[in-house]
Tab-separated table of C-alpha atoms in Angstrom:
chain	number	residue	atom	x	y	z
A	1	UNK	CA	0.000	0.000	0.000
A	2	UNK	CA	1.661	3.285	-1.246
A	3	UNK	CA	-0.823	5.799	-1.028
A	4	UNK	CA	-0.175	8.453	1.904
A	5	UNK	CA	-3.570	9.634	2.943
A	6	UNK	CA	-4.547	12.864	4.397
A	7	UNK	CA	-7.190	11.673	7.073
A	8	UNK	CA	-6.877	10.580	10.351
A	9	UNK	CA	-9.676	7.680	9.291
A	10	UNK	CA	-7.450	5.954	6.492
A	11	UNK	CA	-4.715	6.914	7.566
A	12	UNK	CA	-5.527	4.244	10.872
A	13	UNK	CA	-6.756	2.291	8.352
A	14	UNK	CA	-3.485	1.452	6.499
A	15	UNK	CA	-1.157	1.353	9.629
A	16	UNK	CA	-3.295	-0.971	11.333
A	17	UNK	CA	-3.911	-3.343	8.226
A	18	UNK	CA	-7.792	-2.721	8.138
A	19	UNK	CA	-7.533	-2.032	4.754
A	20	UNK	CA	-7.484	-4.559	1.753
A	21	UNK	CA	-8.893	-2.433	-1.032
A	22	UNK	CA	-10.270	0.948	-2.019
A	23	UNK	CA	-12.849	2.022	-5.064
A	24	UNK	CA	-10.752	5.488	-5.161
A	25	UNK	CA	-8.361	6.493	-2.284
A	26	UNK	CA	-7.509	9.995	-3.457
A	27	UNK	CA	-11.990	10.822	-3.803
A	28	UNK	CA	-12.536	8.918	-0.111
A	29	UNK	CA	-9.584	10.969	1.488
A	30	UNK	CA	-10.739	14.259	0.005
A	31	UNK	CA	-14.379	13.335	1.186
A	32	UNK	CA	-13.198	12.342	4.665
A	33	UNK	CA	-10.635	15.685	5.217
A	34	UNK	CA	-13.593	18.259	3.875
A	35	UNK	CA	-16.552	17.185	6.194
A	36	UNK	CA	-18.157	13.875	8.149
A	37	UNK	CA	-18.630	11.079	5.978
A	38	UNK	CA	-21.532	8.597	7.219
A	39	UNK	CA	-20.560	5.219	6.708
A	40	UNK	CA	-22.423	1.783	6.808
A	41	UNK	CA	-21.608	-2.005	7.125
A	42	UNK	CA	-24.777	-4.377	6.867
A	43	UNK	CA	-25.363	-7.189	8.887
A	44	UNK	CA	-27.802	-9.566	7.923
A	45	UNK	CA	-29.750	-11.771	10.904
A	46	UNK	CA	-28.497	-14.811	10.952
A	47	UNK	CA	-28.019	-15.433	14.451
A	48	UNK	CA	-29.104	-14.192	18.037
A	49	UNK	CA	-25.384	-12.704	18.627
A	50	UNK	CA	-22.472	-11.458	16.381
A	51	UNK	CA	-19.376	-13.336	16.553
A	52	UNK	CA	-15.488	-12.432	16.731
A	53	UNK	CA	-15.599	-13.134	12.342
A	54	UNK	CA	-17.699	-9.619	13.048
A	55	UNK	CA	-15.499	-8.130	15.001
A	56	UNK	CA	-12.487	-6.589	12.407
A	57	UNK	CA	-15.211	-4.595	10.743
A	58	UNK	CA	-17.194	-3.232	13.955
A	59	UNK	CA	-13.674	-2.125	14.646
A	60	UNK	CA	-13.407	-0.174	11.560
A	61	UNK	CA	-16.445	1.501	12.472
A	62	UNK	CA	-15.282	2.236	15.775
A	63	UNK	CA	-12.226	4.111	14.203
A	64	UNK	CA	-14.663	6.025	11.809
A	65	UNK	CA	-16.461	7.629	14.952
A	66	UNK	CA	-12.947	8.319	16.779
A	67	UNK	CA	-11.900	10.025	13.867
A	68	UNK	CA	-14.733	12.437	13.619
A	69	UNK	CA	-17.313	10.707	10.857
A	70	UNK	CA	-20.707	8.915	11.711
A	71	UNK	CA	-21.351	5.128	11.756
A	72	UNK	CA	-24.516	3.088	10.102
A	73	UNK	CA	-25.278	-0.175	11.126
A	74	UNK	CA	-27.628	-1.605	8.395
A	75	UNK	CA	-29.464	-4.318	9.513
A	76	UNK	CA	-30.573	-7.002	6.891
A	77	UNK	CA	-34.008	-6.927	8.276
A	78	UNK	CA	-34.937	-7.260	4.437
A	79	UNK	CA	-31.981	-8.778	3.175
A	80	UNK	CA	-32.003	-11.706	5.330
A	81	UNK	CA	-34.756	-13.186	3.771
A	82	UNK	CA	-33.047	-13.753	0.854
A	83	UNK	CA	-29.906	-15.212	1.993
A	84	UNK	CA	-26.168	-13.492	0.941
A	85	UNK	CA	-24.745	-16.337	-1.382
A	86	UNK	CA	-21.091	-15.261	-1.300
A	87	UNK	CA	-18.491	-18.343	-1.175
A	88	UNK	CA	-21.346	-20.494	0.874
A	89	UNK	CA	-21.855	-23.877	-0.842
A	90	UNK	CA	-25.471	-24.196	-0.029
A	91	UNK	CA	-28.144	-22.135	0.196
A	92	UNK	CA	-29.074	-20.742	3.749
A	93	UNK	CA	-32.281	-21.500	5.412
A	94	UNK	CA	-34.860	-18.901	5.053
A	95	UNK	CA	-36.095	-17.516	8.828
A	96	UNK	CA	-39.506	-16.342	10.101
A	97	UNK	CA	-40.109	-12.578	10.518
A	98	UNK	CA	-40.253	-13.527	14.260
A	99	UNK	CA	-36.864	-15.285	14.356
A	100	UNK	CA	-35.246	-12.250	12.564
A	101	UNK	CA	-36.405	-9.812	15.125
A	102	UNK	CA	-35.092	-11.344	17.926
A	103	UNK	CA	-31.848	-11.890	16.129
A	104	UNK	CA	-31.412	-8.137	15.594
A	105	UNK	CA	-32.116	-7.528	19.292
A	106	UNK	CA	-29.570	-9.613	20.182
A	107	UNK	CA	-26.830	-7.904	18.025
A	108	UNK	CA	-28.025	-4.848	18.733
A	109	UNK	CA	-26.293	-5.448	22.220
A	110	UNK	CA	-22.986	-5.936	21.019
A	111	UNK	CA	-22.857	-2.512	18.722
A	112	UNK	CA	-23.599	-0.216	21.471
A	113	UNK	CA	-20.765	-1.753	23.255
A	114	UNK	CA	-18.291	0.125	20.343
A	115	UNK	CA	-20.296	2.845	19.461
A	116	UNK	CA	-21.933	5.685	20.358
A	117	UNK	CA	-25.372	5.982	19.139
A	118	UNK	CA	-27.521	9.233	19.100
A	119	UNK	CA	-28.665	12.418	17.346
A	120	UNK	CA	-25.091	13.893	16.953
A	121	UNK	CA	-23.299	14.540	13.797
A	122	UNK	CA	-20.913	11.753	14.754
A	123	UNK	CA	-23.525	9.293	16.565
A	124	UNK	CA	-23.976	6.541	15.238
A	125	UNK	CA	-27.654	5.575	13.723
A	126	UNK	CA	-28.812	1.575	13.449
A	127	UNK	CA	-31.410	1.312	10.564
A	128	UNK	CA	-32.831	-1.589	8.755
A	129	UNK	CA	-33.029	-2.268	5.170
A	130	UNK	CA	-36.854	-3.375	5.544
A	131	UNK	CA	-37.746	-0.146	6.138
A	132	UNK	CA	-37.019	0.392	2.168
A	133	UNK	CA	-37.214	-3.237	1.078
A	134	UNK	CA	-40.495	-4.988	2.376
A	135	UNK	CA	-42.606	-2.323	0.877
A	136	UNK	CA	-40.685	-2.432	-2.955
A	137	UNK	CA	-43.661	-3.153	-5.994
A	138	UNK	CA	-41.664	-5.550	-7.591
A	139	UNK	CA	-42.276	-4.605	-11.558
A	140	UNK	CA	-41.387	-1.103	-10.270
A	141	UNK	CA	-38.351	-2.436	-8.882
A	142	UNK	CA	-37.243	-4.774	-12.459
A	143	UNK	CA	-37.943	-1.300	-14.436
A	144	UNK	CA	-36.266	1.161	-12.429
A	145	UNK	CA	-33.129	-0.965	-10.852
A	146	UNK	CA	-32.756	-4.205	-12.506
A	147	UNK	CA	-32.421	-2.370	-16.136
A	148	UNK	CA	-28.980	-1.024	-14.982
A	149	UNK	CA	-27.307	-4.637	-13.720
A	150	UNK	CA	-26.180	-6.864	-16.504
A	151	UNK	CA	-26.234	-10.571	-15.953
A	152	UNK	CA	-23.127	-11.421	-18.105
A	153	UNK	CA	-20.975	-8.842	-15.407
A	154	UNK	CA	-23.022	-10.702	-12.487
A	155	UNK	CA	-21.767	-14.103	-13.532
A	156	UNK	CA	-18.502	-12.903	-13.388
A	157	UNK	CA	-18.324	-11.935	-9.782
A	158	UNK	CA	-15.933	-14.445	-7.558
A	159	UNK	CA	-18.812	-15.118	-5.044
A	160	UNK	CA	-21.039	-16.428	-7.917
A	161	UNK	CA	-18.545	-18.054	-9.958
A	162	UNK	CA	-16.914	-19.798	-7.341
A	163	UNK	CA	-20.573	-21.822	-6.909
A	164	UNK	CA	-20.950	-21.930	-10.354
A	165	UNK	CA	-18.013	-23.382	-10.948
A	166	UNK	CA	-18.468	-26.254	-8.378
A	167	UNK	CA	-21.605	-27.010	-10.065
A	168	UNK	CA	-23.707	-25.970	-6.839
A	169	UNK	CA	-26.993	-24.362	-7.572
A	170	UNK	CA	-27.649	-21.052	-7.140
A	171	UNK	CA	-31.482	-19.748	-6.986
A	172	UNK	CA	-32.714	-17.083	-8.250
A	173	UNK	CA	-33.245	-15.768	-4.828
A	174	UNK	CA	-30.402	-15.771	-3.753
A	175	UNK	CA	-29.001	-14.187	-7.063
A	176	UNK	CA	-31.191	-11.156	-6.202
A	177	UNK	CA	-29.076	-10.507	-3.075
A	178	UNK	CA	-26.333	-8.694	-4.663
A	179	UNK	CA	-28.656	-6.210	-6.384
A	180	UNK	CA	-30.874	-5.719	-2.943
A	181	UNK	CA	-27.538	-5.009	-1.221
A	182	UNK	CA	-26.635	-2.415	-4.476
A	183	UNK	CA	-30.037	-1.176	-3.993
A	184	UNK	CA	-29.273	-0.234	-0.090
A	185	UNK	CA	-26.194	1.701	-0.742
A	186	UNK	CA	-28.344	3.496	-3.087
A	187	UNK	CA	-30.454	4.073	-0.838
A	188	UNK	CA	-28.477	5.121	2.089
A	189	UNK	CA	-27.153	7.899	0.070
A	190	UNK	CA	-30.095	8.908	-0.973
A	191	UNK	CA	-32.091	8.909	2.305
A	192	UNK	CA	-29.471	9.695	4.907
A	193	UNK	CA	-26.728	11.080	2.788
A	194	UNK	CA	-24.400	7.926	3.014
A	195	UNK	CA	-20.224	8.113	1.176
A	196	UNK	CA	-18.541	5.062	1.877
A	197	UNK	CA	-19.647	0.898	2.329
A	198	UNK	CA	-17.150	-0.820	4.079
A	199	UNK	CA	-17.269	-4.636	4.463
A	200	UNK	CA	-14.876	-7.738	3.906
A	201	UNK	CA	-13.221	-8.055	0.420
A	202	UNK	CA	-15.633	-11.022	-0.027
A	203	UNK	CA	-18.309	-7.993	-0.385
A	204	UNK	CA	-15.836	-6.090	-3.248
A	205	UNK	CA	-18.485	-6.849	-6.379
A	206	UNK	CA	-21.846	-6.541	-4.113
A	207	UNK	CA	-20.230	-2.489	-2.999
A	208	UNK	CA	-18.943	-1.836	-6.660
A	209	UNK	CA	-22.377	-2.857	-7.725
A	210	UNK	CA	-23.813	-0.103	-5.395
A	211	UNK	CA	-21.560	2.704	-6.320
A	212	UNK	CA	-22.322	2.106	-10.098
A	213	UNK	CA	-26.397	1.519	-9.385
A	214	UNK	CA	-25.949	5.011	-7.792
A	215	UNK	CA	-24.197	6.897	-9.975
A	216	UNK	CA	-26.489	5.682	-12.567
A	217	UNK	CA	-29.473	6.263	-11.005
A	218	UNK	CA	-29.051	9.463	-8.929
A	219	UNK	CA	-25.391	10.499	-10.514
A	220	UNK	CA	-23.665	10.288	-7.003
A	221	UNK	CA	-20.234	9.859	-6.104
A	222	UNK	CA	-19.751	7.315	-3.099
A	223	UNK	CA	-16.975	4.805	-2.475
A	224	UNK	CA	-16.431	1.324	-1.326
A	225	UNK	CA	-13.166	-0.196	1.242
A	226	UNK	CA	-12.583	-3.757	1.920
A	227	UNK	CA	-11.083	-5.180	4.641
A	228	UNK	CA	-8.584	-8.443	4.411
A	229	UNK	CA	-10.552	-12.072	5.017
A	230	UNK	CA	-8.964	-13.125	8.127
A	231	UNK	CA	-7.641	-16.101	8.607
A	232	UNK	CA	-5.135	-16.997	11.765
A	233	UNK	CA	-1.425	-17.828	11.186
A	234	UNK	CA	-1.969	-21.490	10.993
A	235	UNK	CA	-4.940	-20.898	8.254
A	236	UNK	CA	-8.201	-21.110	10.519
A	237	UNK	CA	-10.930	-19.238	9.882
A	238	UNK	CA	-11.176	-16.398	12.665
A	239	UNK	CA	-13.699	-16.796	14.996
A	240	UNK	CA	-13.567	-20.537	15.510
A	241	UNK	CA	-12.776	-22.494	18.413
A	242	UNK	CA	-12.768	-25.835	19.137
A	243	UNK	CA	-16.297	-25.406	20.602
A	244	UNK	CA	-17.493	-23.692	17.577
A	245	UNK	CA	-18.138	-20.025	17.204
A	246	UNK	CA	-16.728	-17.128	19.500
A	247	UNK	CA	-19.911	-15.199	20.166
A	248	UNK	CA	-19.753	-11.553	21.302
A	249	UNK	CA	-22.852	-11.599	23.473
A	250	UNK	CA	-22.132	-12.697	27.216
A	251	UNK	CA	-25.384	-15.006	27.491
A	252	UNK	CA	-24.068	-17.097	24.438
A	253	UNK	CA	-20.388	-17.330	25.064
A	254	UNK	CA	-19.136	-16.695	28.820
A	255	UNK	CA	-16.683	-13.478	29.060
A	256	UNK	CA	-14.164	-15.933	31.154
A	257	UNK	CA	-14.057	-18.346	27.495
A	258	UNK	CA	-13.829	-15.120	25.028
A	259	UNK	CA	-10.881	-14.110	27.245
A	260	UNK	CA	-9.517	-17.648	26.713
A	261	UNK	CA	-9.848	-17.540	22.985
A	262	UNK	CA	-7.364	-14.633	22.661
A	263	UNK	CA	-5.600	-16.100	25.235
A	264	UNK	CA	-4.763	-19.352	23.171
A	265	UNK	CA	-3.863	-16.933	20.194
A	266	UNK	CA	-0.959	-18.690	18.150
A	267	UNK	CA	2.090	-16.462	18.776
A	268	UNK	CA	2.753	-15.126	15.170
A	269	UNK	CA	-0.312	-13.687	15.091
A	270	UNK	CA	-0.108	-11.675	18.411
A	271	UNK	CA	1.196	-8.236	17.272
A	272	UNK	CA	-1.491	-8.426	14.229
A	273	UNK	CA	-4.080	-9.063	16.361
A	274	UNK	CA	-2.846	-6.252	18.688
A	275	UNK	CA	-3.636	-3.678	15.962
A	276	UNK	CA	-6.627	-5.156	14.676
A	277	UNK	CA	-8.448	-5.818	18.116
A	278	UNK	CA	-7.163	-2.931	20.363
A	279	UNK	CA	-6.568	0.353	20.859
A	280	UNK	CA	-2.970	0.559	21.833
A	281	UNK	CA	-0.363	2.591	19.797
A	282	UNK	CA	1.481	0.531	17.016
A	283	UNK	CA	4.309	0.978	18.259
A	284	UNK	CA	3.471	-0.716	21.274
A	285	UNK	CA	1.174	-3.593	19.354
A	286	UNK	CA	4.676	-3.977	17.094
A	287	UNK	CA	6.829	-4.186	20.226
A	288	UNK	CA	4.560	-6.441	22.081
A	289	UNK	CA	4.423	-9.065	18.820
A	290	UNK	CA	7.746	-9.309	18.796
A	291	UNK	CA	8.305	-11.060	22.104
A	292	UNK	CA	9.977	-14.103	22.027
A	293	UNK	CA	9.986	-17.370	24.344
A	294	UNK	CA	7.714	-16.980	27.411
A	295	UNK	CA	7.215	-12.860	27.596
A	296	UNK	CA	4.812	-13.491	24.665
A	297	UNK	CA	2.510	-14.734	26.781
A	298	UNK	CA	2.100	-11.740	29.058
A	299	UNK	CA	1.718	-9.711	25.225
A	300	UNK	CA	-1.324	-12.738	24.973
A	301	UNK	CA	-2.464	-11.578	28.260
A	302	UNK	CA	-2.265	-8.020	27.416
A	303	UNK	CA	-4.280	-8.541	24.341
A	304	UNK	CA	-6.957	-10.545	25.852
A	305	UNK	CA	-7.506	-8.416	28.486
A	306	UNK	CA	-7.727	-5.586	26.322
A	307	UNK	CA	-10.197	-7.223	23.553
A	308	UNK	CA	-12.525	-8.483	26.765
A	309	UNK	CA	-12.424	-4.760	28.107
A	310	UNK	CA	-14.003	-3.776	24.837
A	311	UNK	CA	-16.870	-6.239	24.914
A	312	UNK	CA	-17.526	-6.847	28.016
A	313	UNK	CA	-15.652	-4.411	30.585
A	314	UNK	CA	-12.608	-4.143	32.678
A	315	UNK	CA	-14.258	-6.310	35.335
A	316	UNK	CA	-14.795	-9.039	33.653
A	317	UNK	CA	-11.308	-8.928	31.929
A	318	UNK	CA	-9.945	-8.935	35.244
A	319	UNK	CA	-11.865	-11.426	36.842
A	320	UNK	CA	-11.186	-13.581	33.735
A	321	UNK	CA	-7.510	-13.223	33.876
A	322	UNK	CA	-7.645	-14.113	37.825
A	323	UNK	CA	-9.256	-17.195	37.084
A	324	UNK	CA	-6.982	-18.254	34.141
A	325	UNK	CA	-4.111	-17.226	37.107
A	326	UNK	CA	-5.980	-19.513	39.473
A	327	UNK	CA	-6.568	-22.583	36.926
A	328	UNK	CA	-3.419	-22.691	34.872
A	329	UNK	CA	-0.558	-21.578	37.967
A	330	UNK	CA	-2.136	-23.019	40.394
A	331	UNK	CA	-4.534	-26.074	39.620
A	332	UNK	CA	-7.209	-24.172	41.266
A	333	UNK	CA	-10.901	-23.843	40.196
A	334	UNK	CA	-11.464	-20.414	39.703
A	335	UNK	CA	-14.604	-18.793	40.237
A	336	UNK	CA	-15.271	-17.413	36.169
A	337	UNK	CA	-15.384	-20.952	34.665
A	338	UNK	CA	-17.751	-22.036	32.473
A	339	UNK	CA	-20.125	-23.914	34.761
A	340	UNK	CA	-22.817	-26.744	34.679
A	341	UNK	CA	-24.819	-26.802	37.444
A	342	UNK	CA	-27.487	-29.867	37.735
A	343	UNK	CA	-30.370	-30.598	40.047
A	344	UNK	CA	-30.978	-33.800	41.327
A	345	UNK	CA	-33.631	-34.661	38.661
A	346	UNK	CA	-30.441	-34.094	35.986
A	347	UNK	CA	-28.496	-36.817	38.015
A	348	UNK	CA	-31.076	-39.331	38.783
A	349	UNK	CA	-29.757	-42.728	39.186
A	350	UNK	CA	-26.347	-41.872	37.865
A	351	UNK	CA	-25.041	-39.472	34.865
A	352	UNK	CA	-21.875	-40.388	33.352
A	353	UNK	CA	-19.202	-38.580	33.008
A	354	UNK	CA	-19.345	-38.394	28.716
A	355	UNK	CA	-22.500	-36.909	29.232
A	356	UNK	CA	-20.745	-34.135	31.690
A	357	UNK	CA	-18.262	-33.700	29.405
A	358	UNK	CA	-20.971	-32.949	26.051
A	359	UNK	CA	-23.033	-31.021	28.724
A	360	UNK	CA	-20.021	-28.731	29.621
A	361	UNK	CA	-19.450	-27.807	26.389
A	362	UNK	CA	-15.726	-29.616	26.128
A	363	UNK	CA	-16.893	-32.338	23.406
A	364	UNK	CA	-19.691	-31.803	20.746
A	365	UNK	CA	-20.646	-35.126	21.076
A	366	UNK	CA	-20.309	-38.448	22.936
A	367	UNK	CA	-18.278	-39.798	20.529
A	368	UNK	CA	-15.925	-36.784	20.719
A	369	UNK	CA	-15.893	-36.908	24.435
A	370	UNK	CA	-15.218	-40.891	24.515
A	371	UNK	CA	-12.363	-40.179	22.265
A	372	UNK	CA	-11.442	-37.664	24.199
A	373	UNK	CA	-11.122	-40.156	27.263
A	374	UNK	CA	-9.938	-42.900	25.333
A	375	UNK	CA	-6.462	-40.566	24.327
A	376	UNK	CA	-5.779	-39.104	27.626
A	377	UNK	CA	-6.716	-35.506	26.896
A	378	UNK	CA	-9.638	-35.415	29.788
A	379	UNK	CA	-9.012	-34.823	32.929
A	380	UNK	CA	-11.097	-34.440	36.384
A	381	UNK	CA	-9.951	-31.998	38.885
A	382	UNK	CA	-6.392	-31.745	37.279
A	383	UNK	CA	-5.610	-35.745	37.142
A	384	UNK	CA	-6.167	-37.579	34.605
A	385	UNK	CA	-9.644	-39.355	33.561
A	386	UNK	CA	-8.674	-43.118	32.664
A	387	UNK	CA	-12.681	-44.672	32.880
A	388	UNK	CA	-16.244	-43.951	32.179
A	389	UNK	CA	-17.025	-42.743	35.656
A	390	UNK	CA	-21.007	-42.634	36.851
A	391	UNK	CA	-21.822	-39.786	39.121
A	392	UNK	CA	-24.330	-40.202	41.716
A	393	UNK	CA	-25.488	-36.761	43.636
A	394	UNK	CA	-23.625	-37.438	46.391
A	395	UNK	CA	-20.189	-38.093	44.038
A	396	UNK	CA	-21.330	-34.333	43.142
A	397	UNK	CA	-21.947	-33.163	46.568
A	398	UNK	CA	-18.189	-30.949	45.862
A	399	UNK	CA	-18.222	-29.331	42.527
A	400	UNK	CA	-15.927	-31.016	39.969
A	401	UNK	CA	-13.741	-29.827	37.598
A	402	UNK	CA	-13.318	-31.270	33.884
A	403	UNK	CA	-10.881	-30.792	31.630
A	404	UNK	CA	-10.131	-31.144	27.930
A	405	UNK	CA	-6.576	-30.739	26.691
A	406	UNK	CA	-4.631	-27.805	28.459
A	407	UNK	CA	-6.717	-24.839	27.964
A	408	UNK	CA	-10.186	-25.865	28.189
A	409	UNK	CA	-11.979	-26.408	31.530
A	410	UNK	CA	-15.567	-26.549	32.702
A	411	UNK	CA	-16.946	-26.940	36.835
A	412	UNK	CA	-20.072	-28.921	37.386
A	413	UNK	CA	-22.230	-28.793	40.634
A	414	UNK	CA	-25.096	-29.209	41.986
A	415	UNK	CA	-27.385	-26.476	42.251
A	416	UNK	CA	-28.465	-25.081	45.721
């Protein structure tokens, strides 16, 4: 990246590699040095919580409002019910109105942890593309919008292609989404005065599609950034874990395990992760990813505590990290772990210890916690688990702690 912007905005951009591509980085700087430049990502919803695969671009937006321009969270209240096709092999199951509301509540949670939201100049605003979407007369919509979008340059697009090409069907729904998402930028602009789209570079053809739908339609100027697709050092998609997604909302993934999860990051991606994910000079996120030996670990430390301070609060980073301190230095069962808690009717006549282990969230299945057992990797209350154990109430009387590998570790007990 050679270009030497102006603005404070892409200027962060750049030195904290945010930035994977730009529709015109002399226009955007201009824009963003002469006055504020409202901004939007869409999130379509898919899910009762955003995840940490959400969490490089709710960053970027976060920058936008330190840097003195104005935030739009777009959600796909419209869009969802067609389903975003790009690079997914099948087509995604359509949800009920009902479903979709509650799934925006839920994420609305996690954006007014990053941004500030209000009447300001700089506030951010949450919309929803239903409000222009659900009320669209379709012939109205083919004649005035789908003139301008030729199928030949549609087919071309990498998301498309790439199922195309694999021999994977594509509806015709789902081929609509790129021109609904076009059709929001368009929108945006034209409603609330909207410059820039930002979103992964996955999204590069659906923004380009936007810009050109409004410069056809209305003859505005806007522009369009991508971010890089993440992937960690040893080439897993970010925002996995061995237990499946890293959720962003406390009552779906405990603030003691999303501490963990940047805890266990792999050491060459510490300093990246540093600039992405915090707030601390780059200086310091450079120094800090350069450790070697064991003084990257207190850089790991320093970045989960940081990351967990931004979603969930200092308190909760601290009482995370004095549990890890508790559990990991000194065998102890901290207070912050995950925790099952069962009632006598759970237990019964017995419950074995597989079904703990699935119930705790340390195996997906009994399978995976029998294999689990079966090569050494489980443990209860730090030694190691050698048989299928049955647990009676009484055997429970104490809470228990499981264990799966090194890093991950669960209590059960019985409830009061």
């Amino acid at each position: 990246m050679t270009y030497h912007p102006k603005s404070d905005f892409l200027r962060v951009m750049i030195e904290r590699g945010f930035l994977a591509d730009c529709t015109d980085y002399q226009g955007l700087d201009d824009a963003l040095i002469a006055g504020v430049v409202p901004t939007y990502i869409g999130y379509d919803a898919t899910a009762k919580s955003l995840h940490v695969g959400h969490l490089l671009n709710i960053m970027m937006l976060r920058w936008l409002q330190k840097t003195g321009h104005k935030p739009i969270t777009l959600m796909g209240g419209g869009t969802t019910k067609v389903g975003d096709p790009s690079f997914k092999a099948d087509e995604r199951p359509l949800l009920s109105q009902d479903v979709i509301d509650q799934n925006i509540s839920g994420m609305q949670q996690v954006f007014a942890k990053y941004l500030e939201y209000g009447d300001g100049p700089t506030d951010a605003i949450m919309l929803n593309n239903a409000e222009w979407l659900d009320g669209l007369n379709y012939l109205e919509f083919l004649r005035d919008i789908g003139r301008h979008f030729s199928v030949n340059r549609m087919l071309s697009f990498e998301s498309v292609k790439s199922r195309l090409d694999r021999e994977q069907s594509l509806s015709f729904l789902e081929f609509n989404y790129m021109i609904l998402q076009a059709y929001d930028f368009l929108e945006l602009n034209r409603r609330y005065g909207c410059l820039l789209q930002m979103g992964g570079s996955d999204q590069w053809g659906n923004i380009v599609n936007g810009i050109d739908l409004t410069r056809r339609v209305i003859d505005n100027q806007i522009f369009g950034l991508t971010s890089p697709l993440l992937a960690t050092s040893d080439g897993k998609k970010m925002g996995k874990s061995e237990g499946g997604a890293v959720w962003l909302n406390a009552d779906m993934l405990s603030a003691y395990e999303f501490w963990q999860f940047w805890r266990n990051t792999t050491d060459a991606d510490v300093g990246r992760f540093l600039k992405l994910y915090t707030e601390l000079p780059v200086e310091e996120c450079d120094r800090l990813g350069a450790l070697a030996g064991s003084e990257i670990n207190d850089a790991k430390i320093i970045l989960a505590n940081e990351v967990t301070t931004l979603c969930h609060g200092a308190d909760a980073a601290a009482a995370a990290e004095a549990t890890a301190r508790e559990v990991f230095e000194k065998g102890g069962v901290g207070d912050d772990l995950p925790t099952l808690t069962l009632t006598a009717e759970d237990i019964g006549d017995g419950i074995s210890v597989v079904q703990l282990i699935v119930r705790s969230g340390l195996a997906k299945s009994g399978k995976d916690a029998k294999r689990l057992i079966a090569e050494n990797g489980a443990k209860l209350d730090d030694q190691p688990l050698t048989e299928m154990r049955i647990f009676d109430a009484a055997a429970l009387a104490s809470p228990i702690k499981l264990s799966a590998g090194k890093k991950r570790h669960a209590l059960v007990k019985l409830a009061d």
